């Protein structure tokens, strides 16, 4: 008789505590095709996760791919504003149709469904997670090469729902310079590892300021040892986003798709090769 290993996915023993692994995956909308799903995550809020999601989607769109953004940050949606999208998503009673950004990225966000985009979403976790699942099952995305999922910060209901319900091909972790950044990054990486999701890269936002005159870099929030973090967390690629007033202005104007983020190209190439 086999001895219980306490890992039901590998154990051959039959016992009263045995639990079969449950499949939580959801079926994509039947009128849609999505080749690759990339999640963009962070351990805490306000680090630029939506910024990286938007820039990556636009970068890949410029390469000739059809991209989409699923804004899974239900209580803090900001991507529609970055693209200057204020129109409402339409539906036919059975499906919801995403809205096109000015550069052709397909976008779905809770803000596109609310009567007033400043209306707060005061929902409990399971309801929020259910809304994200419906973005996958009920939205008619069409033919998509790369879908980028902007997730809320942390390791709660929504990231877990996305990781278990959608066929996520990899995640990108976004962080900002601070003392606890390695611990925060490690939490996101460990969650992905537990769910067998590969980590494609780490992006450090607001990493430095480049002087417009002498072009020297000033790490005004501290020089984070990103190389050490990459090594400790087993991540192959790390990028630094500078503090750039032009980038902030593009977001405020709803013109992020016009911004040329050359420093993002190594990560875009990695996503393309995924």
PDB file of N, CA and C in Angstrom, residues 40-43 151-165 168 170-171 173 182-199 233 235:
ATOM      1  N   UNK A  40      -0.006  41.228 -15.897  1.00  0.00           N
ATOM      2  CA  UNK A  40       0.872  42.263 -15.340  1.00  0.00           C
ATOM      3  C   UNK A  40       0.470  42.458 -13.891  1.00  0.00           C
ATOM      4  N   UNK A  41       1.393  42.169 -12.969  1.00  0.00           N
ATOM      5  CA  UNK A  41       1.067  42.115 -11.548  1.00  0.00           C
ATOM      6  C   UNK A  41       2.005  42.998 -10.734  1.00  0.00           C
ATOM      7  N   UNK A  42       1.605  43.241  -9.498  1.00  0.00           N
ATOM      8  CA  UNK A  42       2.459  43.969  -8.561  1.00  0.00           C
ATOM      9  C   UNK A  42       2.112  43.532  -7.152  1.00  0.00           C
ATOM     10  N   UNK A  43       3.067  43.695  -6.256  1.00  0.00           N
ATOM     11  CA  UNK A  43       2.826  43.336  -4.864  1.00  0.00           C
ATOM     12  C   UNK A  43       2.100  44.408  -4.102  1.00  0.00           C
ATOM     13  N   UNK A 151      -3.842  43.430 -13.588  1.00  0.00           N
ATOM     14  CA  UNK A 151      -4.454  42.905 -12.369  1.00  0.00           C
ATOM     15  C   UNK A 151      -4.308  43.863 -11.192  1.00  0.00           C
ATOM     16  N   UNK A 152      -5.215  43.781 -10.237  1.00  0.00           N
ATOM     17  CA  UNK A 152      -5.075  44.606  -9.034  1.00  0.00           C
ATOM     18  C   UNK A 152      -3.863  44.150  -8.244  1.00  0.00           C
ATOM     19  N   UNK A 153      -3.340  45.009  -7.373  1.00  0.00           N
ATOM     20  CA  UNK A 153      -2.140  44.635  -6.618  1.00  0.00           C
ATOM     21  C   UNK A 153      -2.406  43.526  -5.607  1.00  0.00           C
ATOM     22  N   UNK A 154      -1.329  42.857  -5.233  1.00  0.00           N
ATOM     23  CA  UNK A 154      -1.427  41.848  -4.189  1.00  0.00           C
ATOM     24  C   UNK A 154      -1.679  40.455  -4.725  1.00  0.00           C
ATOM     25  N   UNK A 155      -2.054  39.558  -3.809  1.00  0.00           N
ATOM     26  CA  UNK A 155      -2.233  38.143  -4.145  1.00  0.00           C
ATOM     27  C   UNK A 155      -3.612  37.652  -3.712  1.00  0.00           C
ATOM     28  N   UNK A 156      -4.627  38.488  -3.930  1.00  0.00           N
ATOM     29  CA  UNK A 156      -5.973  38.158  -3.464  1.00  0.00           C
ATOM     30  C   UNK A 156      -6.838  37.457  -4.488  1.00  0.00           C
ATOM     31  N   UNK A 157      -8.150  37.675  -4.378  1.00  0.00           N
ATOM     32  CA  UNK A 157      -9.153  36.964  -5.174  1.00  0.00           C
ATOM     33  C   UNK A 157      -8.942  37.092  -6.679  1.00  0.00           C
ATOM     34  N   UNK A 158      -8.754  38.321  -7.152  1.00  0.00           N
ATOM     35  CA  UNK A 158      -8.706  38.531  -8.597  1.00  0.00           C
ATOM     36  C   UNK A 158      -7.462  37.914  -9.236  1.00  0.00           C
ATOM     37  N   UNK A 159      -6.238  38.160  -8.711  1.00  0.00           N
ATOM     38  CA  UNK A 159      -5.087  37.473  -9.312  1.00  0.00           C
ATOM     39  C   UNK A 159      -5.236  35.957  -9.297  1.00  0.00           C
ATOM     40  N   UNK A 160      -5.769  35.417  -8.201  1.00  0.00           N
ATOM     41  CA  UNK A 160      -5.973  33.974  -8.125  1.00  0.00           C
ATOM     42  C   UNK A 160      -6.975  33.512  -9.179  1.00  0.00           C
ATOM     43  N   UNK A 161      -8.058  34.272  -9.349  1.00  0.00           N
ATOM     44  CA  UNK A 161      -9.070  33.937 -10.358  1.00  0.00           C
ATOM     45  C   UNK A 161      -8.467  33.944 -11.757  1.00  0.00           C
ATOM     46  N   UNK A 162      -7.677  34.973 -12.054  1.00  0.00           N
ATOM     47  CA  UNK A 162      -7.058  35.074 -13.380  1.00  0.00           C
ATOM     48  C   UNK A 162      -6.103  33.912 -13.612  1.00  0.00           C
ATOM     49  N   UNK A 163      -5.248  33.623 -12.631  1.00  0.00           N
ATOM     50  CA  UNK A 163      -4.273  32.549 -12.785  1.00  0.00           C
ATOM     51  C   UNK A 163      -4.935  31.190 -12.965  1.00  0.00           C
ATOM     52  N   UNK A 164      -6.056  30.973 -12.290  1.00  0.00           N
ATOM     53  CA  UNK A 164      -6.717  29.672 -12.355  1.00  0.00           C
ATOM     54  C   UNK A 164      -7.727  29.559 -13.487  1.00  0.00           C
ATOM     55  N   UNK A 165      -8.326  30.675 -13.897  1.00  0.00           N
ATOM     56  CA  UNK A 165      -9.403  30.627 -14.886  1.00  0.00           C
ATOM     57  C   UNK A 165      -8.928  30.850 -16.307  1.00  0.00           C
ATOM     58  N   UNK A 168      -2.941  31.635 -18.631  1.00  0.00           N
ATOM     59  CA  UNK A 168      -1.884  32.649 -18.560  1.00  0.00           C
ATOM     60  C   UNK A 168      -0.548  32.040 -18.986  1.00  0.00           C
ATOM     61  N   UNK A 170       2.381  33.766 -18.991  1.00  0.00           N
ATOM     62  CA  UNK A 170       3.482  34.338 -18.231  1.00  0.00           C
ATOM     63  C   UNK A 170       3.046  35.641 -17.580  1.00  0.00           C
ATOM     64  N   UNK A 171       3.818  36.084 -16.597  1.00  0.00           N
ATOM     65  CA  UNK A 171       3.499  37.350 -15.941  1.00  0.00           C
ATOM     66  C   UNK A 171       4.701  38.276 -15.962  1.00  0.00           C
ATOM     67  N   UNK A 173       6.177  41.387 -13.553  1.00  0.00           N
ATOM     68  CA  UNK A 173       6.049  41.988 -12.229  1.00  0.00           C
ATOM     69  C   UNK A 173       6.528  43.431 -12.292  1.00  0.00           C
ATOM     70  N   UNK A 182      12.150  44.025  -2.635  1.00  0.00           N
ATOM     71  CA  UNK A 182      12.490  42.627  -2.893  1.00  0.00           C
ATOM     72  C   UNK A 182      11.467  41.692  -2.256  1.00  0.00           C
ATOM     73  N   UNK A 183      11.035  42.013  -1.029  1.00  0.00           N
ATOM     74  CA  UNK A 183      10.038  41.180  -0.368  1.00  0.00           C
ATOM     75  C   UNK A 183       8.714  41.214  -1.127  1.00  0.00           C
ATOM     76  N   UNK A 184       8.325  42.387  -1.608  1.00  0.00           N
ATOM     77  CA  UNK A 184       7.061  42.546  -2.320  1.00  0.00           C
ATOM     78  C   UNK A 184       7.097  41.808  -3.655  1.00  0.00           C
ATOM     79  N   UNK A 185       8.213  41.929  -4.359  1.00  0.00           N
ATOM     80  CA  UNK A 185       8.373  41.213  -5.622  1.00  0.00           C
ATOM     81  C   UNK A 185       8.333  39.714  -5.382  1.00  0.00           C
ATOM     82  N   UNK A 186       8.999  39.268  -4.311  1.00  0.00           N
ATOM     83  CA  UNK A 186       9.057  37.839  -4.005  1.00  0.00           C
ATOM     84  C   UNK A 186       7.669  37.256  -3.774  1.00  0.00           C
ATOM     85  N   UNK A 187       6.780  38.019  -3.150  1.00  0.00           N
ATOM     86  CA  UNK A 187       5.423  37.523  -2.913  1.00  0.00           C
ATOM     87  C   UNK A 187       4.712  37.238  -4.236  1.00  0.00           C
ATOM     88  N   UNK A 188       4.810  38.173  -5.182  1.00  0.00           N
ATOM     89  CA  UNK A 188       4.161  37.989  -6.479  1.00  0.00           C
ATOM     90  C   UNK A 188       4.793  36.823  -7.236  1.00  0.00           C
ATOM     91  N   UNK A 189       6.126  36.737  -7.179  1.00  0.00           N
ATOM     92  CA  UNK A 189       6.834  35.659  -7.876  1.00  0.00           C
ATOM     93  C   UNK A 189       6.474  34.306  -7.274  1.00  0.00           C
ATOM     94  N   UNK A 190       6.412  34.233  -5.946  1.00  0.00           N
ATOM     95  CA  UNK A 190       6.100  32.967  -5.281  1.00  0.00           C
ATOM     96  C   UNK A 190       4.682  32.502  -5.585  1.00  0.00           C
ATOM     97  N   UNK A 191       3.740  33.452  -5.686  1.00  0.00           N
ATOM     98  CA  UNK A 191       2.375  33.075  -6.034  1.00  0.00           C
ATOM     99  C   UNK A 191       2.334  32.473  -7.441  1.00  0.00           C
ATOM    100  N   UNK A 192       3.039  33.123  -8.374  1.00  0.00           N
ATOM    101  CA  UNK A 192       3.082  32.607  -9.745  1.00  0.00           C
ATOM    102  C   UNK A 192       3.731  31.234  -9.780  1.00  0.00           C
ATOM    103  N   UNK A 193       4.782  31.058  -8.997  1.00  0.00           N
ATOM    104  CA  UNK A 193       5.481  29.778  -8.964  1.00  0.00           C
ATOM    105  C   UNK A 193       4.579  28.668  -8.417  1.00  0.00           C
ATOM    106  N   UNK A 194       3.812  28.982  -7.382  1.00  0.00           N
ATOM    107  CA  UNK A 194       2.906  27.999  -6.797  1.00  0.00           C
ATOM    108  C   UNK A 194       1.841  27.542  -7.790  1.00  0.00           C
ATOM    109  N   UNK A 195       1.492  28.431  -8.726  1.00  0.00           N
ATOM    110  CA  UNK A 195       0.455  28.115  -9.715  1.00  0.00           C
ATOM    111  C   UNK A 195       1.052  27.775 -11.083  1.00  0.00           C
ATOM    112  N   UNK A 196       2.374  27.552 -11.097  1.00  0.00           N
ATOM    113  CA  UNK A 196       3.083  27.126 -12.315  1.00  0.00           C
ATOM    114  C   UNK A 196       2.960  28.132 -13.461  1.00  0.00           C
ATOM    115  N   UNK A 197       3.034  29.426 -13.130  1.00  0.00           N
ATOM    116  CA  UNK A 197       3.009  30.485 -14.138  1.00  0.00           C
ATOM    117  C   UNK A 197       4.423  31.059 -14.252  1.00  0.00           C
ATOM    118  N   UNK A 198       5.035  31.044 -15.418  1.00  0.00           N
ATOM    119  CA  UNK A 198       6.390  31.590 -15.560  1.00  0.00           C
ATOM    120  C   UNK A 198       6.427  33.110 -15.410  1.00  0.00           C
ATOM    121  N   UNK A 199       7.492  33.616 -14.795  1.00  0.00           N
ATOM    122  CA  UNK A 199       7.706  35.058 -14.649  1.00  0.00           C
ATOM    123  C   UNK A 199       8.628  35.508 -15.783  1.00  0.00           C
ATOM    124  N   UNK A 233      15.172  35.973  -7.287  1.00  0.00           N
ATOM    125  CA  UNK A 233      13.827  35.530  -7.679  1.00  0.00           C
ATOM    126  C   UNK A 233      13.824  34.676  -8.943  1.00  0.00           C
ATOM    127  N   UNK A 235      14.526  35.588 -12.097  1.00  0.00           N
ATOM    128  CA  UNK A 235      13.947  36.300 -13.239  1.00  0.00           C
ATOM    129  C   UNK A 235      15.066  36.650 -14.217  1.00  0.00           C
TER     130      UNK A 235
END
